[in-house]
């Protein structure tokens, strides 16, 4: 099958060259028995790749099994994967075949492979190297012929560094790497995906499809989409249900796009230390502190200007700093969490969605503020990034990232 045929067959939307390339690699290696490792952020669309590989291989009449390694408790994962003998542990009343045995001559998809405990990683390495495994509680060496496709959204080299993932297993799994780009790296696909999700939802529910004004579509294209395609799909469906007006404006859209400060503050590289030894988290607090002062001043000015006008007309009247602070802190915790906890539920934006336009406005101004600070620092140091980074108290790497992110062109 060629790339276009695969897209049609598997319902993959998008024309991004990187995505096409990923599909092309999958098609090309399908016929071999090589191990494939699919990497990409959560929600980028990894799940369809092992299916493409299986369906385009000589194993397509064999079994296809998908195992979410992060969803199986550590105590039972070896038994699930490799089976167990009768009496192997309390409760093992009979023998049981594992997925490696059942999927013999087929394909096994090991999703969230980065979540495997180290002891299981050792067993997995062995079976990958010579097709041999031993059931839990058994002694007989068994043989299997399984093609492995693995996927992960964690940074495995980092996990190796932290002693959480075996390096030898990584190289063995990574024979053929396929990387799925984040949605923010293929902005051109956003309108296509939106239209498809809006149309599908409308058809299923017998309602007219929503459309975006050109400005709202621009906003969609510039949003970060930390939950990638999954998040885009969920938000499109939420708006489709909630809004009676079928043409969506930026104001309406803003109510649904969760405010993620991750993108706007130099905080989420916790391992990165700045030259003067401050952690990025410390820097965040410094930035927030400065901003708090600015907002207080702004508020005072607005209050003066609006003396006598009713309070509700005034965005800055809500307590933005606490709000921003809470959001940031929550986000930091969550992102630490994501590294250890698998995400196997569909993206649930409810808790992270801030429906007040006040919060959105504040965060936009937060980003604006940061952008301004960076531009000023660059101008003051005649475009020398090293010096500008130092003045801002952030690392050069962070500055570089932010220049790209904000499209600063000096
Ligand atoms: N290119 C795409 N075209 C259509 N739907 C997509 C595309 N990419 C992802 N999806 C949909 O987005 C959701 C998340 O994809 P999934 O493969 O589960 O992500 P991942 O496994 O990378 O976390 C699924 O509902 C999937 O069908
Ligand atoms: Mg997945």
Short mmCIF file of C-alpha atoms in Angstrom, two decimals, residues 32-382:
data_model
loop_
_atom_site.label_atom_id
_atom_site.label_comp_id
_atom_site.label_asym_id
_atom_site.label_seq_id
_atom_site.Cartn_x
_atom_site.Cartn_y
_atom_site.Cartn_z
CA UNK A 32 10.35 -7.19 7.64
CA UNK A 33 10.43 -8.54 11.18
CA UNK A 34 12.38 -5.58 12.49
CA UNK A 35 11.40 -4.07 15.81
CA UNK A 36 9.88 -0.61 15.51
CA UNK A 37 9.82 2.09 18.18
CA UNK A 38 7.22 4.81 17.76
CA UNK A 39 7.87 8.00 19.69
CA UNK A 40 5.80 11.13 19.99
CA UNK A 41 3.85 13.13 22.55
CA UNK A 42 0.61 11.83 23.94
CA UNK A 43 -2.27 12.24 21.49
CA UNK A 44 -0.18 12.55 18.33
CA UNK A 45 -1.74 9.44 16.79
CA UNK A 46 0.73 6.68 17.60
CA UNK A 47 -1.84 3.92 18.06
CA UNK A 48 -2.56 3.46 14.37
CA UNK A 49 1.07 2.70 13.44
CA UNK A 50 1.39 -0.84 14.82
CA UNK A 51 -1.87 -1.62 13.00
CA UNK A 52 -0.48 -0.28 9.73
CA UNK A 53 2.62 -2.41 10.22
CA UNK A 54 0.69 -5.54 11.09
CA UNK A 55 -1.79 -5.19 8.23
CA UNK A 56 0.96 -4.65 5.69
CA UNK A 57 3.06 -7.58 6.85
CA UNK A 58 3.05 -11.29 6.13
CA UNK A 59 1.77 -11.69 9.70
CA UNK A 60 -1.56 -10.06 8.94
CA UNK A 61 -3.42 -13.34 9.33
CA UNK A 62 -1.74 -13.91 12.68
CA UNK A 63 -2.78 -12.40 15.98
CA UNK A 64 -2.43 -8.70 16.73
CA UNK A 65 -2.23 -7.81 20.39
CA UNK A 66 -1.95 -4.39 21.98
CA UNK A 67 -0.72 -4.23 25.57
CA UNK A 68 -0.64 -1.02 27.55
CA UNK A 69 2.43 -1.61 29.70
CA UNK A 70 1.55 1.32 31.93
CA UNK A 71 -1.92 0.01 32.72
CA UNK A 72 -0.93 -3.42 34.03
CA UNK A 73 0.04 -3.58 37.71
CA UNK A 74 3.70 -4.30 38.28
CA UNK A 75 2.94 -7.50 40.17
CA UNK A 76 1.16 -9.17 37.27
CA UNK A 77 2.89 -7.80 34.20
CA UNK A 78 5.41 -10.64 33.83
CA UNK A 79 2.64 -13.17 34.04
CA UNK A 80 0.52 -11.25 31.51
CA UNK A 81 3.35 -10.99 29.03
CA UNK A 82 5.10 -14.33 29.50
CA UNK A 83 2.45 -16.50 31.19
CA UNK A 84 2.76 -18.51 34.37
CA UNK A 85 2.77 -22.10 35.55
CA UNK A 86 0.20 -23.51 37.93
CA UNK A 87 1.08 -22.53 41.49
CA UNK A 88 3.63 -19.92 40.40
CA UNK A 89 2.20 -17.52 42.97
CA UNK A 90 -0.78 -17.34 45.31
CA UNK A 91 -3.87 -17.40 43.17
CA UNK A 92 -2.20 -19.03 40.16
CA UNK A 93 -4.62 -21.95 40.22
CA UNK A 94 -4.02 -22.95 36.63
CA UNK A 95 -1.37 -22.31 34.03
CA UNK A 96 -1.80 -19.36 31.78
CA UNK A 97 -0.41 -18.35 28.43
CA UNK A 98 1.13 -14.91 28.12
CA UNK A 99 0.80 -12.51 25.20
CA UNK A 100 4.17 -13.59 23.81
CA UNK A 101 2.83 -17.11 23.52
CA UNK A 102 -0.60 -16.16 22.16
CA UNK A 103 0.81 -13.70 19.63
CA UNK A 104 3.19 -16.33 18.20
CA UNK A 105 3.46 -15.65 14.43
CA UNK A 106 1.69 -12.35 14.97
CA UNK A 107 2.42 -8.81 16.13
CA UNK A 108 2.57 -7.50 19.68
CA UNK A 109 2.14 -3.77 20.32
CA UNK A 110 3.82 -2.74 23.56
CA UNK A 111 2.28 0.65 24.25
CA UNK A 112 3.88 2.93 26.87
CA UNK A 113 6.92 0.68 26.88
CA UNK A 114 8.78 3.21 29.03
CA UNK A 115 6.57 2.18 31.94
CA UNK A 116 7.84 -1.40 32.11
CA UNK A 117 9.51 -2.31 35.39
CA UNK A 118 13.24 -3.02 35.11
CA UNK A 119 12.83 -6.72 35.86
CA UNK A 120 10.36 -7.07 33.00
CA UNK A 121 12.70 -5.13 30.74
CA UNK A 122 15.32 -7.85 31.27
CA UNK A 123 12.87 -10.55 30.21
CA UNK A 124 11.80 -8.50 27.23
CA UNK A 125 15.38 -8.03 26.09
CA UNK A 126 15.93 -11.76 26.14
CA UNK A 127 12.86 -12.56 24.07
CA UNK A 128 13.77 -9.85 21.58
CA UNK A 129 17.27 -11.20 21.17
CA UNK A 130 16.55 -14.85 20.64
CA UNK A 131 12.81 -15.41 20.88
CA UNK A 132 13.23 -17.23 24.19
CA UNK A 133 11.27 -16.78 27.37
CA UNK A 134 10.31 -18.65 30.51
CA UNK A 135 6.87 -18.55 32.09
CA UNK A 136 6.66 -17.15 35.63
CA UNK A 137 7.30 -20.04 38.01
CA UNK A 138 8.46 -22.23 35.14
CA UNK A 139 11.83 -23.62 34.16
CA UNK A 140 11.29 -24.68 30.57
CA UNK A 141 12.70 -22.30 27.98
CA UNK A 142 10.02 -21.59 25.40
CA UNK A 143 10.28 -20.16 21.91
CA UNK A 144 8.07 -17.61 20.22
CA UNK A 145 8.06 -15.75 16.93
CA UNK A 146 6.53 -12.35 17.64
CA UNK A 147 7.07 -9.07 15.88
CA UNK A 148 7.34 -6.20 18.35
CA UNK A 149 6.15 -2.68 17.78
CA UNK A 150 6.64 -0.46 20.84
CA UNK A 151 5.51 3.08 21.53
CA UNK A 152 6.33 5.68 24.14
CA UNK A 153 5.73 9.30 24.95
CA UNK A 154 8.55 9.46 27.48
CA UNK A 155 12.04 10.54 26.65
CA UNK A 156 13.78 7.14 26.84
CA UNK A 157 17.36 8.50 26.75
CA UNK A 158 16.44 10.57 29.80
CA UNK A 159 14.86 7.53 31.46
CA UNK A 160 18.12 5.65 30.80
CA UNK A 161 20.08 8.43 32.42
CA UNK A 162 17.84 8.20 35.45
CA UNK A 163 18.27 4.45 35.67
CA UNK A 164 14.65 3.72 34.79
CA UNK A 165 15.19 2.15 31.41
CA UNK A 166 17.79 -0.34 30.19
CA UNK A 167 20.08 1.09 27.58
CA UNK A 168 20.57 -2.26 25.82
CA UNK A 169 16.81 -2.69 25.54
CA UNK A 170 16.46 0.81 24.13
CA UNK A 171 18.92 0.09 21.32
CA UNK A 172 17.25 -3.23 20.66
CA UNK A 173 13.76 -1.66 20.46
CA UNK A 174 14.91 1.35 18.51
CA UNK A 175 16.01 -0.65 15.44
CA UNK A 176 13.57 1.33 13.33
CA UNK A 177 12.58 4.62 14.96
CA UNK A 178 9.42 6.36 13.82
CA UNK A 179 8.75 9.78 15.25
CA UNK A 180 5.30 11.33 15.11
CA UNK A 181 5.50 15.12 15.17
CA UNK A 182 3.53 17.10 17.74
CA UNK A 183 0.48 18.89 16.34
CA UNK A 184 2.09 22.30 16.93
CA UNK A 185 4.83 21.20 14.53
CA UNK A 186 2.29 20.56 11.76
CA UNK A 187 0.00 23.53 12.07
CA UNK A 188 -1.16 23.14 8.49
CA UNK A 189 -3.04 19.98 9.45
CA UNK A 190 -5.07 21.72 12.16
CA UNK A 191 -7.84 23.07 9.86
CA UNK A 192 -8.11 19.68 8.11
CA UNK A 193 -8.39 17.78 11.37
CA UNK A 194 -10.84 20.29 12.80
CA UNK A 195 -13.13 20.08 9.76
CA UNK A 196 -13.04 16.29 9.83
CA UNK A 197 -13.82 16.04 13.55
CA UNK A 198 -16.55 18.70 13.30
CA UNK A 199 -18.14 16.95 10.30
CA UNK A 200 -17.97 13.47 11.87
CA UNK A 201 -19.51 14.72 15.09
CA UNK A 202 -22.28 16.58 13.27
CA UNK A 203 -23.11 13.53 11.22
CA UNK A 204 -23.22 11.20 14.22
CA UNK A 205 -25.49 13.56 16.12
CA UNK A 206 -27.60 14.88 13.25
CA UNK A 207 -26.71 18.51 13.86
CA UNK A 208 -25.09 21.11 11.59
CA UNK A 209 -21.29 21.15 11.75
CA UNK A 210 -19.53 24.05 13.45
CA UNK A 211 -17.14 26.24 11.47
CA UNK A 212 -14.47 28.70 12.58
CA UNK A 213 -14.13 32.32 11.52
CA UNK A 214 -10.72 32.94 9.87
CA UNK A 215 -9.52 34.65 13.07
CA UNK A 216 -10.63 31.74 15.23
CA UNK A 217 -8.87 29.34 12.88
CA UNK A 218 -5.68 31.39 13.22
CA UNK A 219 -6.02 31.08 16.96
CA UNK A 220 -6.41 27.32 16.64
CA UNK A 221 -3.31 27.15 14.49
CA UNK A 222 -1.25 29.11 17.00
CA UNK A 223 -2.41 27.23 20.06
CA UNK A 224 0.06 24.84 21.68
CA UNK A 225 -2.07 21.68 21.72
CA UNK A 226 -0.21 19.95 24.51
CA UNK A 227 -2.71 17.10 24.17
CA UNK A 228 -2.18 17.10 20.40
CA UNK A 229 -4.78 15.57 18.05
CA UNK A 230 -6.67 13.98 20.93
CA UNK A 231 -7.15 17.38 22.52
CA UNK A 232 -8.17 18.97 19.22
CA UNK A 233 -10.77 16.28 18.73
CA UNK A 234 -12.16 16.61 22.26
CA UNK A 235 -12.37 20.38 22.07
CA UNK A 236 -14.04 20.29 18.66
CA UNK A 237 -16.64 17.93 20.08
CA UNK A 238 -17.13 20.01 23.23
CA UNK A 239 -17.77 23.15 21.21
CA UNK A 240 -20.06 21.24 18.87
CA UNK A 241 -22.25 20.30 21.81
CA UNK A 242 -22.09 23.42 23.90
CA UNK A 243 -22.50 26.25 21.39
CA UNK A 244 -25.76 27.00 19.68
CA UNK A 245 -24.18 29.48 17.28
CA UNK A 246 -22.45 27.32 14.66
CA UNK A 247 -19.88 29.90 13.56
CA UNK A 248 -17.19 30.01 16.18
CA UNK A 249 -15.43 33.29 16.93
CA UNK A 250 -12.10 33.72 18.76
CA UNK A 251 -14.04 34.87 21.87
CA UNK A 252 -16.03 31.66 21.95
CA UNK A 253 -13.00 29.53 21.18
CA UNK A 254 -11.01 31.13 24.00
CA UNK A 255 -13.48 29.66 26.49
CA UNK A 256 -12.48 26.16 25.45
CA UNK A 257 -8.74 26.35 25.01
CA UNK A 258 -7.18 25.45 28.35
CA UNK A 259 -4.75 27.97 29.65
CA UNK A 260 -1.42 26.25 29.77
CA UNK A 261 1.33 28.36 31.14
CA UNK A 262 3.80 25.67 30.17
CA UNK A 263 4.35 27.44 26.90
CA UNK A 264 4.91 30.86 28.27
CA UNK A 265 7.24 30.62 31.19
CA UNK A 266 10.81 29.39 31.41
CA UNK A 267 10.01 26.80 34.02
CA UNK A 268 9.43 23.40 32.61
CA UNK A 269 12.93 22.20 32.17
CA UNK A 270 13.43 21.27 35.78
CA UNK A 271 16.84 19.71 35.21
CA UNK A 272 18.22 22.74 33.55
CA UNK A 273 20.18 25.05 35.77
CA UNK A 274 20.91 28.57 34.76
CA UNK A 275 24.51 29.82 34.84
CA UNK A 276 24.02 31.50 38.19
CA UNK A 277 22.68 28.29 39.68
CA UNK A 278 19.02 29.31 39.93
CA UNK A 279 16.57 26.63 38.98
CA UNK A 280 14.00 27.50 36.35
CA UNK A 281 11.34 27.16 38.98
CA UNK A 282 12.98 29.88 41.03
CA UNK A 283 13.03 32.00 37.93
CA UNK A 284 9.37 31.45 37.43
CA UNK A 285 8.66 32.79 40.86
CA UNK A 286 10.82 35.78 40.13
CA UNK A 287 8.96 36.46 36.89
CA UNK A 288 5.65 36.04 38.68
CA UNK A 289 6.71 38.34 41.43
CA UNK A 290 7.66 41.04 38.93
CA UNK A 291 4.43 40.54 37.10
CA UNK A 292 2.44 40.75 40.26
CA UNK A 293 3.90 44.20 40.80
CA UNK A 294 3.08 45.22 37.24
CA UNK A 295 -0.47 43.98 37.52
CA UNK A 296 -0.98 45.78 40.81
CA UNK A 297 0.20 48.98 39.16
CA UNK A 298 -2.00 48.38 36.16
CA UNK A 299 -4.95 47.70 38.37
CA UNK A 300 -4.39 50.95 40.22
CA UNK A 301 -4.22 52.84 36.93
CA UNK A 302 -7.36 51.23 35.57
CA UNK A 303 -9.16 51.91 38.82
CA UNK A 304 -8.23 55.56 38.55
CA UNK A 305 -9.40 55.72 34.97
CA UNK A 306 -12.63 53.93 35.69
CA UNK A 307 -13.49 55.64 38.91
CA UNK A 308 -17.25 55.47 39.25
CA UNK A 309 -17.76 52.69 36.65
CA UNK A 310 -19.21 49.36 37.77
CA UNK A 311 -16.62 46.83 38.85
CA UNK A 312 -17.74 43.93 36.58
CA UNK A 313 -16.68 45.75 33.47
CA UNK A 314 -13.15 45.48 34.56
CA UNK A 315 -11.15 42.35 33.76
CA UNK A 316 -8.26 43.26 35.95
CA UNK A 317 -10.55 43.25 38.96
CA UNK A 318 -10.42 39.47 39.31
CA UNK A 319 -7.40 38.39 41.31
CA UNK A 320 -5.16 37.41 38.46
CA UNK A 321 -1.89 36.74 40.19
CA UNK A 322 -3.17 34.09 42.52
CA UNK A 323 -4.98 32.62 39.58
CA UNK A 324 -1.88 32.54 37.43
CA UNK A 325 0.19 31.25 40.33
CA UNK A 326 -2.16 28.38 40.97
CA UNK A 327 -2.30 27.45 37.35
CA UNK A 328 1.44 27.41 37.03
CA UNK A 329 2.04 25.37 40.15
CA UNK A 330 -0.60 22.85 39.15
CA UNK A 331 0.94 22.53 35.75
CA UNK A 332 4.44 21.95 37.12
CA UNK A 333 3.19 19.15 39.33
CA UNK A 334 1.23 17.61 36.53
CA UNK A 335 4.14 17.54 34.20
CA UNK A 336 6.31 15.77 36.74
CA UNK A 337 3.50 13.36 37.13
CA UNK A 338 3.25 12.64 33.45
CA UNK A 339 6.69 11.17 33.42
CA UNK A 340 5.86 8.41 35.80
CA UNK A 341 2.15 7.94 35.24
CA UNK A 342 0.92 6.58 31.95
CA UNK A 343 -1.85 8.36 30.21
CA UNK A 344 -4.24 5.75 29.09
CA UNK A 345 -7.47 7.60 29.61
CA UNK A 346 -8.71 9.85 26.86
CA UNK A 347 -7.69 13.46 27.32
CA UNK A 348 -9.95 14.98 29.97
CA UNK A 349 -9.75 18.71 29.72
CA UNK A 350 -12.42 19.53 32.31
CA UNK A 351 -10.10 20.31 35.22
CA UNK A 352 -7.67 22.16 33.09
CA UNK A 353 -10.19 24.23 31.22
CA UNK A 354 -10.67 27.70 32.53
CA UNK A 355 -13.90 29.05 31.28
CA UNK A 356 -13.53 32.61 32.41
CA UNK A 357 -12.42 34.99 29.76
CA UNK A 358 -10.62 36.87 32.52
CA UNK A 359 -8.07 34.10 32.97
CA UNK A 360 -7.50 33.81 29.26
CA UNK A 361 -6.87 37.49 28.91
CA UNK A 362 -4.46 37.42 31.80
CA UNK A 363 -2.46 34.57 30.40
CA UNK A 364 -2.31 36.15 27.00
CA UNK A 365 -0.94 39.23 28.64
CA UNK A 366 1.50 37.05 30.53
CA UNK A 367 2.82 35.67 27.26
CA UNK A 368 2.82 39.15 25.79
CA UNK A 369 4.77 40.41 28.75
CA UNK A 370 7.38 37.69 28.48
CA UNK A 371 7.74 38.27 24.75
CA UNK A 372 8.27 41.98 25.38
CA UNK A 373 10.90 41.25 28.01
CA UNK A 374 12.80 39.02 25.62
CA UNK A 375 12.68 41.56 22.80
CA UNK A 376 13.90 44.30 25.13
CA UNK A 377 16.77 42.17 26.39
CA UNK A 378 17.79 41.24 22.85
CA UNK A 379 17.69 44.85 21.74
CA UNK A 380 19.68 45.96 24.75
CA UNK A 381 22.37 43.41 23.93
CA UNK A 382 22.29 44.09 20.19
#
